[in-house]
PDB file of N, CA, C and O in Angstrom:
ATOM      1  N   UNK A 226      89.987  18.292  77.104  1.00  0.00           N
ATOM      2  CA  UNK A 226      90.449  17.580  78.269  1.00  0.00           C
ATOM      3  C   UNK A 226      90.212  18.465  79.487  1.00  0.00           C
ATOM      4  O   UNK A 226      90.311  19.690  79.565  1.00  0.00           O
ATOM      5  N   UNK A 227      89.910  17.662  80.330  1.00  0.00           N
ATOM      6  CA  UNK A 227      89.625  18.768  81.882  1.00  0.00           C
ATOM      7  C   UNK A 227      90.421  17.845  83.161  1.00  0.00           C
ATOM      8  O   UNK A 227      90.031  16.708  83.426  1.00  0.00           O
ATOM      9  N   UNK A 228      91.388  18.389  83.780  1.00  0.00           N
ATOM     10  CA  UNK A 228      91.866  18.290  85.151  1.00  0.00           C
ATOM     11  C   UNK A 228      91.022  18.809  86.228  1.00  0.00           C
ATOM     12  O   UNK A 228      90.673  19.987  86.302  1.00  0.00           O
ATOM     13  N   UNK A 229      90.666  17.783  87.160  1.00  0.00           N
ATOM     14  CA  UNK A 229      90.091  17.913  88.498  1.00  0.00           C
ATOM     15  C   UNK A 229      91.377  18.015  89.498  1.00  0.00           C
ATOM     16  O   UNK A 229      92.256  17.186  89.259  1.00  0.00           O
ATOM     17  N   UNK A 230      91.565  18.720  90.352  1.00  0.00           N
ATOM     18  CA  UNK A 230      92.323  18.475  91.228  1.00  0.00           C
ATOM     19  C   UNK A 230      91.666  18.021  92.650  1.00  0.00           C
ATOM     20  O   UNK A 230      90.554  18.309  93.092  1.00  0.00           O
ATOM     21  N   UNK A 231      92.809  17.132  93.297  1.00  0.00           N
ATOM     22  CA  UNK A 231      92.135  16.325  94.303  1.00  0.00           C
ATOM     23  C   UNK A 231      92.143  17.198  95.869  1.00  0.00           C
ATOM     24  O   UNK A 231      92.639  18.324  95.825  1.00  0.00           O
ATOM     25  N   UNK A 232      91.806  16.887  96.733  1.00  0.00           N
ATOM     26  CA  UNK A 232      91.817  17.833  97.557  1.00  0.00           C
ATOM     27  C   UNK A 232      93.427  18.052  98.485  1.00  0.00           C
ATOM     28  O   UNK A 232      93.600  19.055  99.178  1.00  0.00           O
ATOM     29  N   UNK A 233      94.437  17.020  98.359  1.00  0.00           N
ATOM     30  CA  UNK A 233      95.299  17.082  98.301  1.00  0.00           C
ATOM     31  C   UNK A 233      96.218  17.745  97.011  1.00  0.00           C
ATOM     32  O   UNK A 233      97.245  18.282  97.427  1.00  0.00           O
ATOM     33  N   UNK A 234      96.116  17.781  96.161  1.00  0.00           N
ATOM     34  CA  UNK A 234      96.263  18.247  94.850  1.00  0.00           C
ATOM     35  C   UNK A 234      96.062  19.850  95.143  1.00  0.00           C
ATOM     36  O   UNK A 234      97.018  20.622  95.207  1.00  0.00           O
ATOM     37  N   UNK A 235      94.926  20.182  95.284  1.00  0.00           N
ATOM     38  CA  UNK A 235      94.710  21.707  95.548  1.00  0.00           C
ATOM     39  C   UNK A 235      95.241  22.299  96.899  1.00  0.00           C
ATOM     40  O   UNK A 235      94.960  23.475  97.132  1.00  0.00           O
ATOM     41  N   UNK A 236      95.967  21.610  97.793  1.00  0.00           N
ATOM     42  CA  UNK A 236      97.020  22.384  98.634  1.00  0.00           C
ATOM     43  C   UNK A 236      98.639  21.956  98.271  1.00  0.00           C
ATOM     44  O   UNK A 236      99.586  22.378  98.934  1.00  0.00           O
ATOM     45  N   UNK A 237      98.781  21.045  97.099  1.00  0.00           N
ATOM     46  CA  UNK A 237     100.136  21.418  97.238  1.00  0.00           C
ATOM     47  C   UNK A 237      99.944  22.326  95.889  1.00  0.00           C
ATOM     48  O   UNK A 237     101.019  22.165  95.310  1.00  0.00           O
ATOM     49  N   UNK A 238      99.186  23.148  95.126  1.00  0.00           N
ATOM     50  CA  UNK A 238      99.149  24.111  93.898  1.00  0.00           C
ATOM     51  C   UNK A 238      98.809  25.058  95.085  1.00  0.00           C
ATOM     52  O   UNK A 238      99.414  26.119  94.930  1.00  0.00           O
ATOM     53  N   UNK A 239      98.345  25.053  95.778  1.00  0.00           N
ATOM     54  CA  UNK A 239      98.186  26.240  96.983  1.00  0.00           C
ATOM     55  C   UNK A 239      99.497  26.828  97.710  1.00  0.00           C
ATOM     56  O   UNK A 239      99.658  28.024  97.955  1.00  0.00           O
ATOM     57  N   UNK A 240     100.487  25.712  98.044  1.00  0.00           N
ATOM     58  CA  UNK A 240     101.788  25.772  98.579  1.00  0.00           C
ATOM     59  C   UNK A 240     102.394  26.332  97.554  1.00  0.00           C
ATOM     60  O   UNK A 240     102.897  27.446  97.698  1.00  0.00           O
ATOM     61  N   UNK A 241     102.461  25.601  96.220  1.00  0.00           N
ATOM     62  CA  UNK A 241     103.426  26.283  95.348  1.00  0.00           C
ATOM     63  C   UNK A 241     103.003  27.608  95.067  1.00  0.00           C
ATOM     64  O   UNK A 241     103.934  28.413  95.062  1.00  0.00           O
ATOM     65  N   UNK A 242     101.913  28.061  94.839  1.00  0.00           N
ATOM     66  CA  UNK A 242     101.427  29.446  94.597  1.00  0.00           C
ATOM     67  C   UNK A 242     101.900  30.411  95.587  1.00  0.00           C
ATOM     68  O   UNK A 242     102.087  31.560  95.189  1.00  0.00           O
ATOM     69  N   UNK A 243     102.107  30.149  96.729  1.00  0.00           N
ATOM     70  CA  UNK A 243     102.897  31.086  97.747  1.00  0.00           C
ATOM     71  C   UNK A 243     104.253  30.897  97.740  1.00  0.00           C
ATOM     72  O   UNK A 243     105.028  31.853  97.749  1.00  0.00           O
ATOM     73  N   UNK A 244     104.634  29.698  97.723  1.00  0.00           N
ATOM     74  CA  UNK A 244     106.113  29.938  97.403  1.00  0.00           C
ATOM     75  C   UNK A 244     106.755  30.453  96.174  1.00  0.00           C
ATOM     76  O   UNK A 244     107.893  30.911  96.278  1.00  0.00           O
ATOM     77  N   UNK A 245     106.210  30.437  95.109  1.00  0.00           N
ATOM     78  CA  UNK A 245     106.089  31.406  93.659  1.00  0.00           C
ATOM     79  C   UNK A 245     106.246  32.735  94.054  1.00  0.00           C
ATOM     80  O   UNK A 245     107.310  33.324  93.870  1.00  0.00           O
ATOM     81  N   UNK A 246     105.228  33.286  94.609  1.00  0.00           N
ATOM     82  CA  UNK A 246     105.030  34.452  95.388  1.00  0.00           C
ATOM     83  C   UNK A 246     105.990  35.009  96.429  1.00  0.00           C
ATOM     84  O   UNK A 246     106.006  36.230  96.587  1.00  0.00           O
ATOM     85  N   UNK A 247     106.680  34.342  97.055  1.00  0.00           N
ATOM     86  CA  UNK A 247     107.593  34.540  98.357  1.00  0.00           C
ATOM     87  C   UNK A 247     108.707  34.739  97.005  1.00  0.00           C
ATOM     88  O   UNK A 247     109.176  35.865  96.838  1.00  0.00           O
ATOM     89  N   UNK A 248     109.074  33.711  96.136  1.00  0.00           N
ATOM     90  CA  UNK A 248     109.995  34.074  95.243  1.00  0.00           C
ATOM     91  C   UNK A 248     110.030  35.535  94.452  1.00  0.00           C
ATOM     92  O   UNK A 248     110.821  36.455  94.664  1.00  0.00           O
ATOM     93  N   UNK A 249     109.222  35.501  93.724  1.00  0.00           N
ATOM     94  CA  UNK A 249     109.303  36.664  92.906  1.00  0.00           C
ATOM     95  C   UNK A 249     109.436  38.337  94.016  1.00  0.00           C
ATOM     96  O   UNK A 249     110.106  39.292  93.621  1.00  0.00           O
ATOM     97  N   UNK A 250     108.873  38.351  95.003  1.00  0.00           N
ATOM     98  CA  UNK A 250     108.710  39.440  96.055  1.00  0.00           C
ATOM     99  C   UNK A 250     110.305  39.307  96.302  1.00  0.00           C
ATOM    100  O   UNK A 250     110.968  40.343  96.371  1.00  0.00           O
ATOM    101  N   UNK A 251     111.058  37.780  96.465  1.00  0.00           N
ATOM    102  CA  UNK A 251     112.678  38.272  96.872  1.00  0.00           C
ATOM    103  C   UNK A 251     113.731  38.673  95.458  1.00  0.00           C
ATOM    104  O   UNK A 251     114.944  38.864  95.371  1.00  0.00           O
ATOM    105  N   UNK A 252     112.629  38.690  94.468  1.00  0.00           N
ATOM    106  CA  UNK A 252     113.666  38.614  93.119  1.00  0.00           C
ATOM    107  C   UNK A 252     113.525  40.041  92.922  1.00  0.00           C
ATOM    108  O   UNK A 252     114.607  40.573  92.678  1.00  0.00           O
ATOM    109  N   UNK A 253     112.489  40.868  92.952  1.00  0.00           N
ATOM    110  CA  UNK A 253     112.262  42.029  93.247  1.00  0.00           C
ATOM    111  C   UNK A 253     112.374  42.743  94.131  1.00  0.00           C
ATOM    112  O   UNK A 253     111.787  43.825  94.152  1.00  0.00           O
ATOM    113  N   UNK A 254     113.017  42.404  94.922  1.00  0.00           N
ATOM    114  CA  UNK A 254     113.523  42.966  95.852  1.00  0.00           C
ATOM    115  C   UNK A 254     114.235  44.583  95.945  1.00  0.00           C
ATOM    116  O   UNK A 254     114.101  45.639  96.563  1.00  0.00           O
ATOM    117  N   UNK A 255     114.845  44.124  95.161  1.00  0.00           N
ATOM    118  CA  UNK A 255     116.026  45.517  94.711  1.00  0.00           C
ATOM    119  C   UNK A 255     115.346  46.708  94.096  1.00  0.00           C
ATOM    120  O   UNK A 255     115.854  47.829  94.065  1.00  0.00           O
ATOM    121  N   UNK A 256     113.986  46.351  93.533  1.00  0.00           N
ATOM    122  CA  UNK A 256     113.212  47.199  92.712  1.00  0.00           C
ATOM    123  C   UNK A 256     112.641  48.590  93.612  1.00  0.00           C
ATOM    124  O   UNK A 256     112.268  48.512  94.783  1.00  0.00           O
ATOM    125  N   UNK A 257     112.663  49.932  92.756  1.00  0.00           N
ATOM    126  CA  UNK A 257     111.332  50.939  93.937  1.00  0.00           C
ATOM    127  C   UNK A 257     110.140  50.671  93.820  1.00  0.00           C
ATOM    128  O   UNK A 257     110.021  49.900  92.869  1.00  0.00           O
ATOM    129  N   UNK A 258     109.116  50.909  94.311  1.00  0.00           N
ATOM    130  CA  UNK A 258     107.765  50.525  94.331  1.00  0.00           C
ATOM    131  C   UNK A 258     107.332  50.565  93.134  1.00  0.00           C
ATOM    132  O   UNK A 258     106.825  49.558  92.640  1.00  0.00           O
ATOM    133  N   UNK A 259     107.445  51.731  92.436  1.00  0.00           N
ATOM    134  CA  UNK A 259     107.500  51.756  91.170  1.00  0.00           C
ATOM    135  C   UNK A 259     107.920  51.134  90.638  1.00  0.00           C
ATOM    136  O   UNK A 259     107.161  50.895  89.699  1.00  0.00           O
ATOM    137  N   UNK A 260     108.834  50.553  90.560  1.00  0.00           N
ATOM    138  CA  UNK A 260     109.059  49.613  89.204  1.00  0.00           C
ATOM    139  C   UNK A 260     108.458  48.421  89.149  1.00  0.00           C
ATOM    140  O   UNK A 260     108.193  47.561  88.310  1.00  0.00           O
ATOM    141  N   UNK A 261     108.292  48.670  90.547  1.00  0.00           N
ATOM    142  CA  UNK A 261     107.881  46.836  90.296  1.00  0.00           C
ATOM    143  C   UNK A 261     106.741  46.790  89.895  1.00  0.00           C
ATOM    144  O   UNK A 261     106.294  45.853  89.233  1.00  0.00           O
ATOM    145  N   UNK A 262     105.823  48.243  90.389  1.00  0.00           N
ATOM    146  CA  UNK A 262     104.363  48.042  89.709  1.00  0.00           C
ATOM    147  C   UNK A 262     104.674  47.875  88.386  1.00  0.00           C
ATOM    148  O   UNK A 262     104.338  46.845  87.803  1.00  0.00           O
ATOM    149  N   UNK A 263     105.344  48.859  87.771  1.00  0.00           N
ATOM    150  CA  UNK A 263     105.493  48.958  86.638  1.00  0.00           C
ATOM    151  C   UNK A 263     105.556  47.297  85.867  1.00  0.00           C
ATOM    152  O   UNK A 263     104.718  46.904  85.055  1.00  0.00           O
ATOM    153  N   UNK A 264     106.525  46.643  86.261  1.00  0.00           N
ATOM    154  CA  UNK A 264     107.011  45.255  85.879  1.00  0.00           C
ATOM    155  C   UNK A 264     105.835  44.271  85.907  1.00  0.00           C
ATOM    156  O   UNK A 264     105.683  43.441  85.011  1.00  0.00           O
ATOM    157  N   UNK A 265     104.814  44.407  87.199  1.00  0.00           N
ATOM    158  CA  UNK A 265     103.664  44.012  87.197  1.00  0.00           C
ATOM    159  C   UNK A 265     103.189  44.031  86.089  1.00  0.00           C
ATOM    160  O   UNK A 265     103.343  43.063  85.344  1.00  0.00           O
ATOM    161  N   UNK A 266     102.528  45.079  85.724  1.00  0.00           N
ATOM    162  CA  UNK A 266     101.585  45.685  84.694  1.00  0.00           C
ATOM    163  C   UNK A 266     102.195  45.370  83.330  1.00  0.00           C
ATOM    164  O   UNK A 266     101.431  45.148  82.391  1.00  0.00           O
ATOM    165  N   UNK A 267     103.452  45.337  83.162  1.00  0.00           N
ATOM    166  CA  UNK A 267     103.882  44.935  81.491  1.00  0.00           C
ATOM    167  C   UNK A 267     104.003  43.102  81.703  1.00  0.00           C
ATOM    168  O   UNK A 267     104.120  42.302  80.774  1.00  0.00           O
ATOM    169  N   UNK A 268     103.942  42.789  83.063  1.00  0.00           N
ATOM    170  CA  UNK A 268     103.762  41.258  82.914  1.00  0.00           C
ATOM    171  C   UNK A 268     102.699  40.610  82.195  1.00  0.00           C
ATOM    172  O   UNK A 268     102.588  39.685  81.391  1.00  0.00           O
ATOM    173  N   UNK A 269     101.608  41.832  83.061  1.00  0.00           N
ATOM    174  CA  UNK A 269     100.405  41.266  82.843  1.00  0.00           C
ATOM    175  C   UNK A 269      99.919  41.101  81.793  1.00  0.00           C
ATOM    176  O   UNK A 269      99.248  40.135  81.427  1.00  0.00           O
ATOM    177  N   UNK A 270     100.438  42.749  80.756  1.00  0.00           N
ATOM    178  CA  UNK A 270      99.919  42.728  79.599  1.00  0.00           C
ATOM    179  C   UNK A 270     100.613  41.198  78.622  1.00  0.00           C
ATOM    180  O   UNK A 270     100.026  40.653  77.686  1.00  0.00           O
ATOM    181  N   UNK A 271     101.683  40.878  79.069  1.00  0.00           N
ATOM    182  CA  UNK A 271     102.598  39.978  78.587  1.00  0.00           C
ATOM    183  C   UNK A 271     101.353  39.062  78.373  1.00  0.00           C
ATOM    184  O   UNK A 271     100.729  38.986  77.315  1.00  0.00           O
ATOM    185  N   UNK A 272     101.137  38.529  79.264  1.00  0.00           N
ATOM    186  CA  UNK A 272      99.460  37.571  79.827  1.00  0.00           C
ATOM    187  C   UNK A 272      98.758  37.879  79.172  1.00  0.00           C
ATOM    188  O   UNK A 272      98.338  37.132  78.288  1.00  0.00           O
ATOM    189  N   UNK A 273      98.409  38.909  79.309  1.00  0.00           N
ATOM    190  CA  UNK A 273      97.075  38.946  78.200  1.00  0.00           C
ATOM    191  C   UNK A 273      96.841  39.126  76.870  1.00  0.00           C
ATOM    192  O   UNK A 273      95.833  38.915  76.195  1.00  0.00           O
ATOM    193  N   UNK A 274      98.457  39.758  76.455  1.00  0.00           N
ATOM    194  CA  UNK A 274      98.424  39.981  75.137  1.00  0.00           C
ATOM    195  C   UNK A 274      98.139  38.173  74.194  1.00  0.00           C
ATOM    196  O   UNK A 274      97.427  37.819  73.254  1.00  0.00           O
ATOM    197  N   UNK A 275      99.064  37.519  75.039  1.00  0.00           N
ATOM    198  CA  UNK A 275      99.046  36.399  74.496  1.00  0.00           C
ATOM    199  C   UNK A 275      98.214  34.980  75.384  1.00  0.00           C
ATOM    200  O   UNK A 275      98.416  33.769  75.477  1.00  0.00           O
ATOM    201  N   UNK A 276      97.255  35.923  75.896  1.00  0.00           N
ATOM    202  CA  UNK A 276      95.784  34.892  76.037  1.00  0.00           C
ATOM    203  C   UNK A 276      96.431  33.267  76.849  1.00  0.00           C
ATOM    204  O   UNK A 276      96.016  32.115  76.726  1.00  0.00           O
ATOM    205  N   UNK A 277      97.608  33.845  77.685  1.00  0.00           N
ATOM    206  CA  UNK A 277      97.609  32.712  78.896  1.00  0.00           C
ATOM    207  C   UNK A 277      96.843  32.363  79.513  1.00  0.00           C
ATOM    208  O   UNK A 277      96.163  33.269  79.996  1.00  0.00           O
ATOM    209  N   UNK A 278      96.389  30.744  79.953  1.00  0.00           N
ATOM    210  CA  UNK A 278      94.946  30.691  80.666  1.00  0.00           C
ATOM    211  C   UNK A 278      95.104  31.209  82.359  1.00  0.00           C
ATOM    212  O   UNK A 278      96.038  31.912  82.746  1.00  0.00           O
ATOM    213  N   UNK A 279      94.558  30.961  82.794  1.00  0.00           N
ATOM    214  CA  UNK A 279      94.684  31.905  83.943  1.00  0.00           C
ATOM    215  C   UNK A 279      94.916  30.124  84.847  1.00  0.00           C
ATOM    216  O   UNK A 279      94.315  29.086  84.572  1.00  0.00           O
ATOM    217  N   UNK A 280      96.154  30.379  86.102  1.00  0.00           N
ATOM    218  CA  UNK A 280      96.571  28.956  86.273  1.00  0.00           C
ATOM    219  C   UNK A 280      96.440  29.074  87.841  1.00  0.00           C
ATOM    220  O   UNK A 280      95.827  28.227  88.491  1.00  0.00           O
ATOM    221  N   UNK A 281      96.964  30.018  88.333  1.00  0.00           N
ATOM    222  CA  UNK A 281      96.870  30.704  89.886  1.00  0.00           C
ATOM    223  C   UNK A 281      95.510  31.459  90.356  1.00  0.00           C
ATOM    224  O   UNK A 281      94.890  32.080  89.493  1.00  0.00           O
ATOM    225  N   UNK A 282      95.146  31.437  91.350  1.00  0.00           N
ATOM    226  CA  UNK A 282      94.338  32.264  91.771  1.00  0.00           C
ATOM    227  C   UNK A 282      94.619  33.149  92.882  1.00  0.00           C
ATOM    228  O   UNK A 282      95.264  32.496  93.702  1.00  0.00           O
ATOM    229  N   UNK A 283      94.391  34.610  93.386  1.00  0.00           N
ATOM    230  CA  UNK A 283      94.661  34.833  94.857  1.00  0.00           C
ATOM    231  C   UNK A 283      94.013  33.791  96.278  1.00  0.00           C
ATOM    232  O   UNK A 283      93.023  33.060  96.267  1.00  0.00           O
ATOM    233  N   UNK A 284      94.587  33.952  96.952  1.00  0.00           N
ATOM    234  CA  UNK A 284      94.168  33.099  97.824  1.00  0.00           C
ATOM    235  C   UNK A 284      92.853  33.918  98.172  1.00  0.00           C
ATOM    236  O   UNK A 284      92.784  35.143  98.074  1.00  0.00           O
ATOM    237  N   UNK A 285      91.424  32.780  98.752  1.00  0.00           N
ATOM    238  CA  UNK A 285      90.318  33.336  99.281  1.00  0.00           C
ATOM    239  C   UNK A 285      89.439  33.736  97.700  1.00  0.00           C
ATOM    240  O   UNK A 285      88.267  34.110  97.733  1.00  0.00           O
ATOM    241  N   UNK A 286      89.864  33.654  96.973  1.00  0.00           N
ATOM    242  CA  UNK A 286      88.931  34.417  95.461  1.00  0.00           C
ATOM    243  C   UNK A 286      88.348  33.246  94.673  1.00  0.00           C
ATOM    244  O   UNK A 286      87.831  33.364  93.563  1.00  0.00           O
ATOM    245  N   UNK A 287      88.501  31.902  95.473  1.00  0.00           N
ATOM    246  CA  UNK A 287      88.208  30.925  94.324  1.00  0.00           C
ATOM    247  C   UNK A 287      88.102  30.351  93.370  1.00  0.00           C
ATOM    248  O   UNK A 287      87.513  31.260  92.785  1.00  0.00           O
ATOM    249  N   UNK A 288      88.169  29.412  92.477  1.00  0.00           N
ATOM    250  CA  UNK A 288      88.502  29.064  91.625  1.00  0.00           C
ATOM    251  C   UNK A 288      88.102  29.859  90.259  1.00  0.00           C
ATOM    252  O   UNK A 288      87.180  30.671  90.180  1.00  0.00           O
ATOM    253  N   UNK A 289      89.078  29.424  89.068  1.00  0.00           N
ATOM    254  CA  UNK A 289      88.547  30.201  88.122  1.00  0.00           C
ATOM    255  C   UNK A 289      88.094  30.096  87.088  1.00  0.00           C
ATOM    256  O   UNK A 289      88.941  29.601  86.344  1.00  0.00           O
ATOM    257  N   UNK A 290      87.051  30.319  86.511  1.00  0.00           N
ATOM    258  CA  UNK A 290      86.514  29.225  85.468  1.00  0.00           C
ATOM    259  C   UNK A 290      86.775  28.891  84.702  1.00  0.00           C
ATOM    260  O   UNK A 290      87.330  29.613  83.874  1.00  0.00           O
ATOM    261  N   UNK A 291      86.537  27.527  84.469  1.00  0.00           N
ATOM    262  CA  UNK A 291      87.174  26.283  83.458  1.00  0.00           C
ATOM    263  C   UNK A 291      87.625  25.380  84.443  1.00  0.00           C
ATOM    264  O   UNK A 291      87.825  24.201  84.149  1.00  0.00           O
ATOM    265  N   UNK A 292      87.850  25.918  85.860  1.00  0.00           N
ATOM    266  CA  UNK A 292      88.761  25.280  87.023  1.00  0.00           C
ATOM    267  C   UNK A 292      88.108  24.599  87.719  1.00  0.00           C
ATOM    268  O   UNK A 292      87.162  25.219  88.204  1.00  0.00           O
ATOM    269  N   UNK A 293      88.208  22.988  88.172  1.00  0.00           N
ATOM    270  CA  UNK A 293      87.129  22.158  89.008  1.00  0.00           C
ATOM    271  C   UNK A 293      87.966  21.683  90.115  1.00  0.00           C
ATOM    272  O   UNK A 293      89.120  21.377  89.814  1.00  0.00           O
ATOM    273  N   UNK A 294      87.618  21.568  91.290  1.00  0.00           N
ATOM    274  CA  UNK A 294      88.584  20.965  92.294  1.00  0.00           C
ATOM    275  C   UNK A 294      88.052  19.447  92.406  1.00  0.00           C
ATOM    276  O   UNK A 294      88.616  18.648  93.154  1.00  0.00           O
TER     277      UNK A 294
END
């Protein structure tokens, strides 16, 4: 199965992707720089250990493959 997103579609996954982002930056808040990298990096492995597809992109880096707008 493949999802196209519509061009409306790909700014409100654009909106939510920053507000995701605005979230987690205030949930971490309390953290030192360090940790949070730290927390980063065991997220990630979290991700990769268990082969999550990739759902977000940074903004400006374009889509990611498998991904059609």
């Amino acid at each position: 199965m493949r999802i196209t997103l519509t061009r409306k579609d790909s700014g409100i996954a654009e909106e939510f992707y920053v507000e995701t982002c605005k979230r987690i930056e205030d949930l971490t808040a309390g953290l030192a720089g360090a940790d949070r990298d730290t927390l980063a990096h065991l997220l990630g492995c979290v991700v990769q250990d268990n082969k999550v597809p990739a759902v977000f992109r940074e903004p400006g880096e374009g889509v990611h493959p498998g991904y059609e707008h």
